[in-house]
PDB file of C-alpha atoms in Angstrom:
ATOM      1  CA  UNK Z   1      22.729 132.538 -17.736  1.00  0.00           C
ATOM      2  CA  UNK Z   2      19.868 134.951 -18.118  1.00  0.00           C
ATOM      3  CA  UNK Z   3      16.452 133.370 -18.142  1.00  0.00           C
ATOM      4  CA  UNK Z   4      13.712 135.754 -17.023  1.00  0.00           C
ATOM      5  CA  UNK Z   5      13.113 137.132 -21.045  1.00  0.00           C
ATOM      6  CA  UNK Z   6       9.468 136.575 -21.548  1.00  0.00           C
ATOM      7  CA  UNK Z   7       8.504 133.195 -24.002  1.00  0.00           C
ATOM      8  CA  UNK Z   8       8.572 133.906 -27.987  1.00  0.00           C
ATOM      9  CA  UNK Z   9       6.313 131.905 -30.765  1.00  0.00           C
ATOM     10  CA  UNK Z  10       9.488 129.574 -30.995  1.00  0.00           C
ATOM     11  CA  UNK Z  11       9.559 129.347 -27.410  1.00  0.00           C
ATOM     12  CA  UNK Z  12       6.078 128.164 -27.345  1.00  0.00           C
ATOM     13  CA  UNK Z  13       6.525 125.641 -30.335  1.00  0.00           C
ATOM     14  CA  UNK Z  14       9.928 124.162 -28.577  1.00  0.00           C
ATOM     15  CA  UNK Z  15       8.631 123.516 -25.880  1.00  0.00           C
ATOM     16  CA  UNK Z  16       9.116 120.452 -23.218  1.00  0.00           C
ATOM     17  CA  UNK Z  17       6.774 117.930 -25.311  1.00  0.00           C
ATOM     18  CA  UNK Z  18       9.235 118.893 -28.685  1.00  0.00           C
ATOM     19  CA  UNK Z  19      12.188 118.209 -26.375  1.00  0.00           C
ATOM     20  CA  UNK Z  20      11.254 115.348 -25.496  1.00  0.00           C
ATOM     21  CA  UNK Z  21      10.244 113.920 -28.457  1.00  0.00           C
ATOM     22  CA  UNK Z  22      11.956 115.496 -31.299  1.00  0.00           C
ATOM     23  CA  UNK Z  23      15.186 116.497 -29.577  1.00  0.00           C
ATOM     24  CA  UNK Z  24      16.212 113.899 -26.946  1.00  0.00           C
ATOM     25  CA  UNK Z  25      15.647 110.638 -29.564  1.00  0.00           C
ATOM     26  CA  UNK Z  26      18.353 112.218 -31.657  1.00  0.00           C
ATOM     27  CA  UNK Z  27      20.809 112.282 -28.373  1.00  0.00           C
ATOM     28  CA  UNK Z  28      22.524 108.900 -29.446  1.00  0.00           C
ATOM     29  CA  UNK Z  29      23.892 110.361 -32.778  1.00  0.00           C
ATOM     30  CA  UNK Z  30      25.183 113.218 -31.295  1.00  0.00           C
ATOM     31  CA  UNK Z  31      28.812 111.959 -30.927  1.00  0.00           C
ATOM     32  CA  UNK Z  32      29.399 110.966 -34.272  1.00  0.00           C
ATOM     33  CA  UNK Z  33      27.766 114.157 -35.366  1.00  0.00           C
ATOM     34  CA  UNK Z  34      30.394 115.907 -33.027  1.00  0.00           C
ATOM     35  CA  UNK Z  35      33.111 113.723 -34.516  1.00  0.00           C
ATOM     36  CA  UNK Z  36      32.341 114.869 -38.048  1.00  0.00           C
ATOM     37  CA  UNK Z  37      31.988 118.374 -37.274  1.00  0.00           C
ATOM     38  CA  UNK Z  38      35.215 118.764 -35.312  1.00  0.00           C
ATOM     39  CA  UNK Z  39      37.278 116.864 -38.122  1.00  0.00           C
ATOM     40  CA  UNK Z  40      36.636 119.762 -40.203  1.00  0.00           C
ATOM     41  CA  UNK Z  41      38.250 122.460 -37.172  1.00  0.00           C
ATOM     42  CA  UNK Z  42      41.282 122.729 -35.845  1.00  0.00           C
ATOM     43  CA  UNK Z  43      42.653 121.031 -32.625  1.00  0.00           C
ATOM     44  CA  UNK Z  44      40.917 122.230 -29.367  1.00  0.00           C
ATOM     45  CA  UNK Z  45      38.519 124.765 -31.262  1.00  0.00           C
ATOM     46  CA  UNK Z  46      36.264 127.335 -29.848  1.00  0.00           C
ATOM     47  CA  UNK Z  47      32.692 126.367 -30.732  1.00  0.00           C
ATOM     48  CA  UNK Z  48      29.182 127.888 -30.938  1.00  0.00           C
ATOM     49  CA  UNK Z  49      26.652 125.991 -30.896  1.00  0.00           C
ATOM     50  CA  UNK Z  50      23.761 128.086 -32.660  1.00  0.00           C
ATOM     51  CA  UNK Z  51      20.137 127.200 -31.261  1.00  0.00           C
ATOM     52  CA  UNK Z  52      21.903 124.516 -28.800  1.00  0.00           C
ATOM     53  CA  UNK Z  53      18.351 123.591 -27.349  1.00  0.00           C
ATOM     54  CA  UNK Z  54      18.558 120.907 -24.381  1.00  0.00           C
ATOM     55  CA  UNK Z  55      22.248 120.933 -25.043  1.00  0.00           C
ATOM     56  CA  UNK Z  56      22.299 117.429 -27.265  1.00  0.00           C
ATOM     57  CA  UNK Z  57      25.606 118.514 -29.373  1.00  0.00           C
ATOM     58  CA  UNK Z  58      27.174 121.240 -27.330  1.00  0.00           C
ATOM     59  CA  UNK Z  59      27.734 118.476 -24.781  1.00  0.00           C
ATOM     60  CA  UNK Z  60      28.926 115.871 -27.203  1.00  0.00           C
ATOM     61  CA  UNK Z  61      31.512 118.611 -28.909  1.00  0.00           C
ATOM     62  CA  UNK Z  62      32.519 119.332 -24.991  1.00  0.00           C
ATOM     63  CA  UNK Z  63      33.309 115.684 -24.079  1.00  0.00           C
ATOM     64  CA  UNK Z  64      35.672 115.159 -26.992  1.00  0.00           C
ATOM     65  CA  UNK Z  65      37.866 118.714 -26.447  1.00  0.00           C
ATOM     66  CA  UNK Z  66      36.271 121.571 -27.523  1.00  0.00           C
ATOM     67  CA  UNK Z  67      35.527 124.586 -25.646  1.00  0.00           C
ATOM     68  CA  UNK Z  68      31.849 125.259 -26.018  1.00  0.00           C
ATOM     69  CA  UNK Z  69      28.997 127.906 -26.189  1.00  0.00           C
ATOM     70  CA  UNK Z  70      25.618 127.273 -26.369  1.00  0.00           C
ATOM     71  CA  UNK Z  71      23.040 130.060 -28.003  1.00  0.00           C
ATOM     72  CA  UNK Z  72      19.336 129.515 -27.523  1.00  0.00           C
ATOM     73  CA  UNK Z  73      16.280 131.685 -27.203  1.00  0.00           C
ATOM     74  CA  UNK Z  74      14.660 129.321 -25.146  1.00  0.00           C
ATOM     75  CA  UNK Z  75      15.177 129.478 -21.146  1.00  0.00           C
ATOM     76  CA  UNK Z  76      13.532 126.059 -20.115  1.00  0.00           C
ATOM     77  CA  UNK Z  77      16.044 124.426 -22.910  1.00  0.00           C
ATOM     78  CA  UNK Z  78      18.874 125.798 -21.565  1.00  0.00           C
ATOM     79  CA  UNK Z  79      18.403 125.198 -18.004  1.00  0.00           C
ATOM     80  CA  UNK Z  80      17.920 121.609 -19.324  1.00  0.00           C
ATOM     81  CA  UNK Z  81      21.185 122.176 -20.994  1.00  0.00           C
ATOM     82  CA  UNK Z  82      22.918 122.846 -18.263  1.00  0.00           C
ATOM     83  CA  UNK Z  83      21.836 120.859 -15.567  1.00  0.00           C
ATOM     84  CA  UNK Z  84      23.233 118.069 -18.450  1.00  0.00           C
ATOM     85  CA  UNK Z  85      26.387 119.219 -18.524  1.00  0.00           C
ATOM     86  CA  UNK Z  86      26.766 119.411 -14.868  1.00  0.00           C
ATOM     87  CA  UNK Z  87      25.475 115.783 -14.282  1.00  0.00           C
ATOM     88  CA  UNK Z  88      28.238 115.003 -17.078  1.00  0.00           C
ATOM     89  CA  UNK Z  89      31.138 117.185 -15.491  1.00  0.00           C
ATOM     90  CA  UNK Z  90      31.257 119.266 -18.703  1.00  0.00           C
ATOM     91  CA  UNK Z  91      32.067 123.069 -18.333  1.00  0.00           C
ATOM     92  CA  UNK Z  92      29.892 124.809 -21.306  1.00  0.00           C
ATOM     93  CA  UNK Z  93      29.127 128.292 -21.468  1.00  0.00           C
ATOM     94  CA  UNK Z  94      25.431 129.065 -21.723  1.00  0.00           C
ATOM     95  CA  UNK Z  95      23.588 131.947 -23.208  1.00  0.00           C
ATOM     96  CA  UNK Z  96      19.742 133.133 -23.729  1.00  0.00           C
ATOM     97  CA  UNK Z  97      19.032 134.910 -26.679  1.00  0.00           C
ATOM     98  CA  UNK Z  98      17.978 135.681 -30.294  1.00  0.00           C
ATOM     99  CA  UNK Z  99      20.313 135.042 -33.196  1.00  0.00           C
ATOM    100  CA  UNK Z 100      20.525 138.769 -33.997  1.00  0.00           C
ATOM    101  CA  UNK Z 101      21.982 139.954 -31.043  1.00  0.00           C
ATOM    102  CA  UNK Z 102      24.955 137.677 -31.803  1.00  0.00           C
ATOM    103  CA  UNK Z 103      27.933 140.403 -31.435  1.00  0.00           C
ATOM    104  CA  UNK Z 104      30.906 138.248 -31.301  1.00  0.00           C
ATOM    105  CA  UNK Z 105      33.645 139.150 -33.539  1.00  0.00           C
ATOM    106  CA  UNK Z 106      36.718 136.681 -34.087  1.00  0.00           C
ATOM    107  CA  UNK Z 107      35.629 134.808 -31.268  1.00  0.00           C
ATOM    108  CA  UNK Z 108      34.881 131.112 -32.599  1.00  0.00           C
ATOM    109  CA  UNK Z 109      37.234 128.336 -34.628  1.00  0.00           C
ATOM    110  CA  UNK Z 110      33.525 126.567 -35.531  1.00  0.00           C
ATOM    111  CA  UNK Z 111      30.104 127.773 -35.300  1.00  0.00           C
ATOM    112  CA  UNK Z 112      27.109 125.298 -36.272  1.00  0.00           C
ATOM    113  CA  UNK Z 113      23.791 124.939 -36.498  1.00  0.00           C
ATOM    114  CA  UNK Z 114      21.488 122.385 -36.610  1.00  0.00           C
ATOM    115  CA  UNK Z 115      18.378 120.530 -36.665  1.00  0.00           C
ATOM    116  CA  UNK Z 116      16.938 123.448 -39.008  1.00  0.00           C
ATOM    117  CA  UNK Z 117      17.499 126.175 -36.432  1.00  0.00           C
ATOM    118  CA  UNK Z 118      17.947 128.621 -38.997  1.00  0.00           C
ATOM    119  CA  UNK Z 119      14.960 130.153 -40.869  1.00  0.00           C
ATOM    120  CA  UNK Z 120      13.067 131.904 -38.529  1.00  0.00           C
ATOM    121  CA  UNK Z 121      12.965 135.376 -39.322  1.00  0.00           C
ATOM    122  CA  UNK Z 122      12.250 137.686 -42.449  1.00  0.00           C
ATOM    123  CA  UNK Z 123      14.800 137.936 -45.596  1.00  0.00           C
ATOM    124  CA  UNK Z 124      16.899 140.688 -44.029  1.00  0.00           C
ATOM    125  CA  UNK Z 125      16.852 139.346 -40.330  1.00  0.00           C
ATOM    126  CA  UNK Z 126      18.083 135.511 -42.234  1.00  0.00           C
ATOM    127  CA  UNK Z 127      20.426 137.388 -43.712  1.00  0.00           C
ATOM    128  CA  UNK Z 128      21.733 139.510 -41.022  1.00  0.00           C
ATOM    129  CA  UNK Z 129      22.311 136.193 -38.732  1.00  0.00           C
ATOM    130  CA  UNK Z 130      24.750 135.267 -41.542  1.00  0.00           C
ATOM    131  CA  UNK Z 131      26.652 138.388 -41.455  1.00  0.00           C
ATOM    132  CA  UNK Z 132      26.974 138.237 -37.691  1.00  0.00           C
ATOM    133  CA  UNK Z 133      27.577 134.368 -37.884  1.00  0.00           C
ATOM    134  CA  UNK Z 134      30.397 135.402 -40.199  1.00  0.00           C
ATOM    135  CA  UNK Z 135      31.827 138.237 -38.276  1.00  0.00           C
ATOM    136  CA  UNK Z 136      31.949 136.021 -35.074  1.00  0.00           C
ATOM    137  CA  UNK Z 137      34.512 133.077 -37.443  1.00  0.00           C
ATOM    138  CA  UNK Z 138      38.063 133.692 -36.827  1.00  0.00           C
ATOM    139  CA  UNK Z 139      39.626 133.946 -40.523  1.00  0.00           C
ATOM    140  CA  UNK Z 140      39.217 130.332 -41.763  1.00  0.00           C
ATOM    141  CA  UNK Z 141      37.178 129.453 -39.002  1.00  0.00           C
ATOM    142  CA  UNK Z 142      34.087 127.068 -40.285  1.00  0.00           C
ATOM    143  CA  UNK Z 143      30.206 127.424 -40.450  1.00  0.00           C
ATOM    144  CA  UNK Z 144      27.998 123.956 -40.822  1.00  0.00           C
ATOM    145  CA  UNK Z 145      24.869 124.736 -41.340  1.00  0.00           C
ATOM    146  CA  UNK Z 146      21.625 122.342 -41.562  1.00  0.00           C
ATOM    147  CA  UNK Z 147      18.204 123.478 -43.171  1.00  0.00           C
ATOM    148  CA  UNK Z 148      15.577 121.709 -44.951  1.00  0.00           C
ATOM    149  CA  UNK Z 149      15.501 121.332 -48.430  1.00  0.00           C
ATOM    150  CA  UNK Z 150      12.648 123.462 -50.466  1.00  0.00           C
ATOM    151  CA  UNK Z 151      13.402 121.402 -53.866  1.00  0.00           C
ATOM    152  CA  UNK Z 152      13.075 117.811 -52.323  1.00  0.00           C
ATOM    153  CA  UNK Z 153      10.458 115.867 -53.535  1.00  0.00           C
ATOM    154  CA  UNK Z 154       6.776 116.551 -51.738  1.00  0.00           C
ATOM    155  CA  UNK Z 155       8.447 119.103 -49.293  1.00  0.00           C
ATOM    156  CA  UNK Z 156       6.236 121.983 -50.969  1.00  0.00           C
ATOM    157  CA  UNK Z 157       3.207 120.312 -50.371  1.00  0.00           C
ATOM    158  CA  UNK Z 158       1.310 120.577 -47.169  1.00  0.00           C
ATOM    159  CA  UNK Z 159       0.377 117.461 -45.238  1.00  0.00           C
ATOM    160  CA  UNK Z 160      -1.532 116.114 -42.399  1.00  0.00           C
ATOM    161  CA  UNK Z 161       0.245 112.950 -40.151  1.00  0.00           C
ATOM    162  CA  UNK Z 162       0.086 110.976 -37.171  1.00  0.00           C
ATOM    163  CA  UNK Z 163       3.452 109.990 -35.711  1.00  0.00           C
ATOM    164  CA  UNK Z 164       3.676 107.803 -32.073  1.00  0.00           C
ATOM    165  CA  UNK Z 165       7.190 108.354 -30.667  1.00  0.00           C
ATOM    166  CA  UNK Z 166       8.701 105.331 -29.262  1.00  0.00           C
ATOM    167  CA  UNK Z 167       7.982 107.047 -25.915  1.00  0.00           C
ATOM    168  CA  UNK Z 168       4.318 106.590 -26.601  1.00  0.00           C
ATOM    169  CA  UNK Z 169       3.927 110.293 -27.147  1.00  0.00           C
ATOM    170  CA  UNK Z 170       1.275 110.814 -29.939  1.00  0.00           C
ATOM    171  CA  UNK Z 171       2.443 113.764 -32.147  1.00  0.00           C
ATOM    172  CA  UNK Z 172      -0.499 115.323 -34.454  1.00  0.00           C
ATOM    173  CA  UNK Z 173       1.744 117.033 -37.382  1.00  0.00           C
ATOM    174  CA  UNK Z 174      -0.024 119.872 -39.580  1.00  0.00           C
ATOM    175  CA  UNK Z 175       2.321 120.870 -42.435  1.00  0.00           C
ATOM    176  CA  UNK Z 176       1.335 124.171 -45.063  1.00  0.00           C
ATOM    177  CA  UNK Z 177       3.782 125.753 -47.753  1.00  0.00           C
ATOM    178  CA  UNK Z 178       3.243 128.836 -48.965  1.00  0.00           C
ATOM    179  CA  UNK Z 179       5.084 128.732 -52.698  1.00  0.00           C
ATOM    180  CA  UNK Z 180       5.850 132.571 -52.667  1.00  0.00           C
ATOM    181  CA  UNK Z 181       8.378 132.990 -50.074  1.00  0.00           C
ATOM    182  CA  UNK Z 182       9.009 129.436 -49.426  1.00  0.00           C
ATOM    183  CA  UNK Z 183       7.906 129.412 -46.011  1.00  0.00           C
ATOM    184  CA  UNK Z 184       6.883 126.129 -44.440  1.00  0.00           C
ATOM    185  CA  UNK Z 185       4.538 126.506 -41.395  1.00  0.00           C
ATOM    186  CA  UNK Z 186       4.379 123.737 -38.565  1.00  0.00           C
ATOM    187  CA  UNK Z 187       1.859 123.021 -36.529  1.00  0.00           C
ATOM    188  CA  UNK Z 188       2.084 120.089 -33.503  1.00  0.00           C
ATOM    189  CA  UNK Z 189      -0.461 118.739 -31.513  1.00  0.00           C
ATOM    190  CA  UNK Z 190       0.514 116.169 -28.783  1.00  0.00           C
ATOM    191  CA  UNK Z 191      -1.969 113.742 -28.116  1.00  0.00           C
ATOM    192  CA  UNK Z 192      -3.502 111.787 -25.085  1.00  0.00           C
ATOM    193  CA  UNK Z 193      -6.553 110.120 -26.646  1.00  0.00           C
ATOM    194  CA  UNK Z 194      -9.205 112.877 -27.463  1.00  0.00           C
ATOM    195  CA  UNK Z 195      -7.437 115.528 -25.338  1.00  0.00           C
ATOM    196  CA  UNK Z 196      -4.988 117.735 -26.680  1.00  0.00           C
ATOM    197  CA  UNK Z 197      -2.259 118.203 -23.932  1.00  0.00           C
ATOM    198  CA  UNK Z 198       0.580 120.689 -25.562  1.00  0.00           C
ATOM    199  CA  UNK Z 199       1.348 122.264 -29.275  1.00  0.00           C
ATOM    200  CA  UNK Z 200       2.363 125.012 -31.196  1.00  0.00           C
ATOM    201  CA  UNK Z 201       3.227 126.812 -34.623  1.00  0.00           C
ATOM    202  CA  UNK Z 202       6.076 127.593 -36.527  1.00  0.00           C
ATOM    203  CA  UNK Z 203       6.922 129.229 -39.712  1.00  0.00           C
ATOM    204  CA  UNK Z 204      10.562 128.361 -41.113  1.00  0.00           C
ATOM    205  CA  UNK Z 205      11.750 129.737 -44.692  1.00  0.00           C
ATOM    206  CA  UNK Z 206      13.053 126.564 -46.873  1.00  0.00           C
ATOM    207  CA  UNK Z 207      16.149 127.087 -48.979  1.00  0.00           C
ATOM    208  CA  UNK Z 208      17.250 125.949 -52.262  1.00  0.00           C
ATOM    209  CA  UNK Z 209      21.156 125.035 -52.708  1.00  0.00           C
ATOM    210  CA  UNK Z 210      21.910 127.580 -54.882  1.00  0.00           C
ATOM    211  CA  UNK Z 211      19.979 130.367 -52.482  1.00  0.00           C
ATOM    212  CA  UNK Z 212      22.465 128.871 -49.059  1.00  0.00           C
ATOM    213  CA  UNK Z 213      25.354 128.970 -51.596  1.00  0.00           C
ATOM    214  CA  UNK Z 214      24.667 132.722 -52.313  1.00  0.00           C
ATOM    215  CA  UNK Z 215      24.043 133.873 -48.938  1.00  0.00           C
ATOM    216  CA  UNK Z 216      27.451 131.989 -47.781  1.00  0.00           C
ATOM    217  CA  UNK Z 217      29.575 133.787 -50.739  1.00  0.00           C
ATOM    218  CA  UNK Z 218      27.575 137.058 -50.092  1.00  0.00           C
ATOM    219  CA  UNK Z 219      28.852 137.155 -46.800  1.00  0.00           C
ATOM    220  CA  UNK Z 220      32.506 135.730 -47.191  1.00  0.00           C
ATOM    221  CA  UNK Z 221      31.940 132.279 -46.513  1.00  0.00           C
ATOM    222  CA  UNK Z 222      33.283 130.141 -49.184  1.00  0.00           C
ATOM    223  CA  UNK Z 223      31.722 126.694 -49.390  1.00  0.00           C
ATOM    224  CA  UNK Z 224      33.440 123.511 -49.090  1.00  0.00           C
ATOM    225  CA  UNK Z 225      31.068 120.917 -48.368  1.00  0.00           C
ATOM    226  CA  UNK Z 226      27.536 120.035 -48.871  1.00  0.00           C
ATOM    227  CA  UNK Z 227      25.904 117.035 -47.654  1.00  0.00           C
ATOM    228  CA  UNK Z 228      22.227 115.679 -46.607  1.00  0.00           C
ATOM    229  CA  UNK Z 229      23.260 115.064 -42.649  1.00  0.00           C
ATOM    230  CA  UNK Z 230      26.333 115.529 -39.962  1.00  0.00           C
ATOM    231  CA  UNK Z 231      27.499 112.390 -40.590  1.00  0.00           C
ATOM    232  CA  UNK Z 232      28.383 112.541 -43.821  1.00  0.00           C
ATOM    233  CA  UNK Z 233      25.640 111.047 -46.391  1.00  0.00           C
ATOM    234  CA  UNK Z 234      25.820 112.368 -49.629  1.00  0.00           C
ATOM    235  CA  UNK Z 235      23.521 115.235 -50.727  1.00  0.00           C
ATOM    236  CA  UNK Z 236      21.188 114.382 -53.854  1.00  0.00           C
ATOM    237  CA  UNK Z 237      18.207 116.046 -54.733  1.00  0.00           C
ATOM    238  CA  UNK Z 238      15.782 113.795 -52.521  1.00  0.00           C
ATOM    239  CA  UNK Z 239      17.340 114.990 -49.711  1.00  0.00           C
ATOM    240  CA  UNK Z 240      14.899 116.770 -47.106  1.00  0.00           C
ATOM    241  CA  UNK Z 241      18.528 118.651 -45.534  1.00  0.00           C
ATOM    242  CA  UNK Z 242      21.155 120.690 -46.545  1.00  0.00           C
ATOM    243  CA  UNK Z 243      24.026 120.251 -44.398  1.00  0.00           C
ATOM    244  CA  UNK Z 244      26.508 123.055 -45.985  1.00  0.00           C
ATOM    245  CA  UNK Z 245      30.252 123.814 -44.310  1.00  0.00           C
ATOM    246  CA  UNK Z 246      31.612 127.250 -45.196  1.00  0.00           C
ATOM    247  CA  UNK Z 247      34.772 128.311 -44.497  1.00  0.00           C
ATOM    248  CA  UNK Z 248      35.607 132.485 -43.144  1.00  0.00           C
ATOM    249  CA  UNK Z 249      37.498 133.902 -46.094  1.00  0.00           C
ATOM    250  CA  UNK Z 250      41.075 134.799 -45.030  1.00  0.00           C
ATOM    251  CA  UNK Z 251      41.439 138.520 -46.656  1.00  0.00           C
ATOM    252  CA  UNK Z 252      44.682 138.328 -48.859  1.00  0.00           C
TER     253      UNK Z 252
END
């Protein structure tokens, strides 16, 4: 695992304070969100795991069979990530680096992303990720893919909030929308009375249904599922995610 790139804008916004707590509090549904993602692939699958982070599902898809890859851009995640795994006995591979320098082809039964990993570049780069996510399928071979939601209710309206994790961690949370390109920009500050100890800022485009739906079809992925969460709830038009599962068109 190459770690030595130098730190990006998302590198800077993810950074050990976001791990902590944003990332690692979502550790103990990992294994039913495994569960429900490798229900939908085929026995023993290959799987990506596409902006794995600190490792929180590539490890939980690993324990329960599947032979596992983890993608991220950030270094300090992935050394995280594997030092995890080890503890846990888990062989995963790891790899640094950005979503568009995915050159698989054929190589994975599953690919997913989650947690709203997606987003992050212009129209053509989003896009581009997609055609490489598809290229990298086996024929048949599924895509789940979680984003938020631009059309739920108040998510296109900027916001200021105070959250307190239950580790104590005070999270300032700075949220602007800009309605032309549906862009949502974050901005954390963590806390420790008047001192401001960590934070960053992050732009991520929002998606409507019908805009994932296109972008799936336009690049042979033919949509089977779509859903608010990994687990299963039902998507309705309050729902902050879009959990979508494509499928690789096999070519007739």
């Amino acid at each position: 695992m190459n770690t030595s790139q130098a730190k990006t804008a998302e590198e800077t916004f993810f950074g050990s304070q976001f791990g902590a707590a944003k990332l690692d509090t979502k550790i103990e549904r990992a294994g039913r969100e495994a569960e429900w993602i490798l229900e939908r692939l085929t026995p023993a699958p290959r799987v990506l795991d596409l902006g794995c982070g600190r490792g929180r599902l590539s490890i939980a898809l690993r324990a329960r069979g599947a032979t596992v890859t983890g993608l991220d851009i950030n270094g300090d995640y992935l050394r995280t990530a594997e030092e995890r795994a080890e503890a846990a006995e888990l062989s995963i591979a790891w790899r640094q680096g950005s979503f568009l320098e995915l050159a698989d082809e054929e190589s994975f039964d599953g690919i997913v992303s989650m947690f709203t990993s997606f987003g992050y570049h212009d129209e053509d780069g989003n896009a581009e990720v997609l055609r490489r996510v598809s290229r990298a399928l086996v024929p048949g071979g599924v895509f789940v893919l979680e984003v938020l939601h631009r059309d739920a209710p108040g998510m296109l309206q900027g916001d200021v909030t105070l959250e307190r994790t239950p580790e104590g961690v005070e999270i300032l949370k700075e949220r602007s929308v800009d309605l032309l390109t549906s862009r949502r920009t974050l901005r954390f500050r963590y806390l420790s009375g008047d001192t401001v100890r960590d934070g960053g800022e992050l732009v991520v485009r929002m998606y409507a249904l019908h805009e994932l739906v296109a972008l799936f079809k336009r690049f042979g992925l033919d949509v089977e599922e779509v859903h608010s969460n990994a687990r299963g709830a039902a998507f309705t038009p309050e729902s902050e995610h879009i959990v979508l599962v494509g499928r690789r068109i096999v070519a007739s």
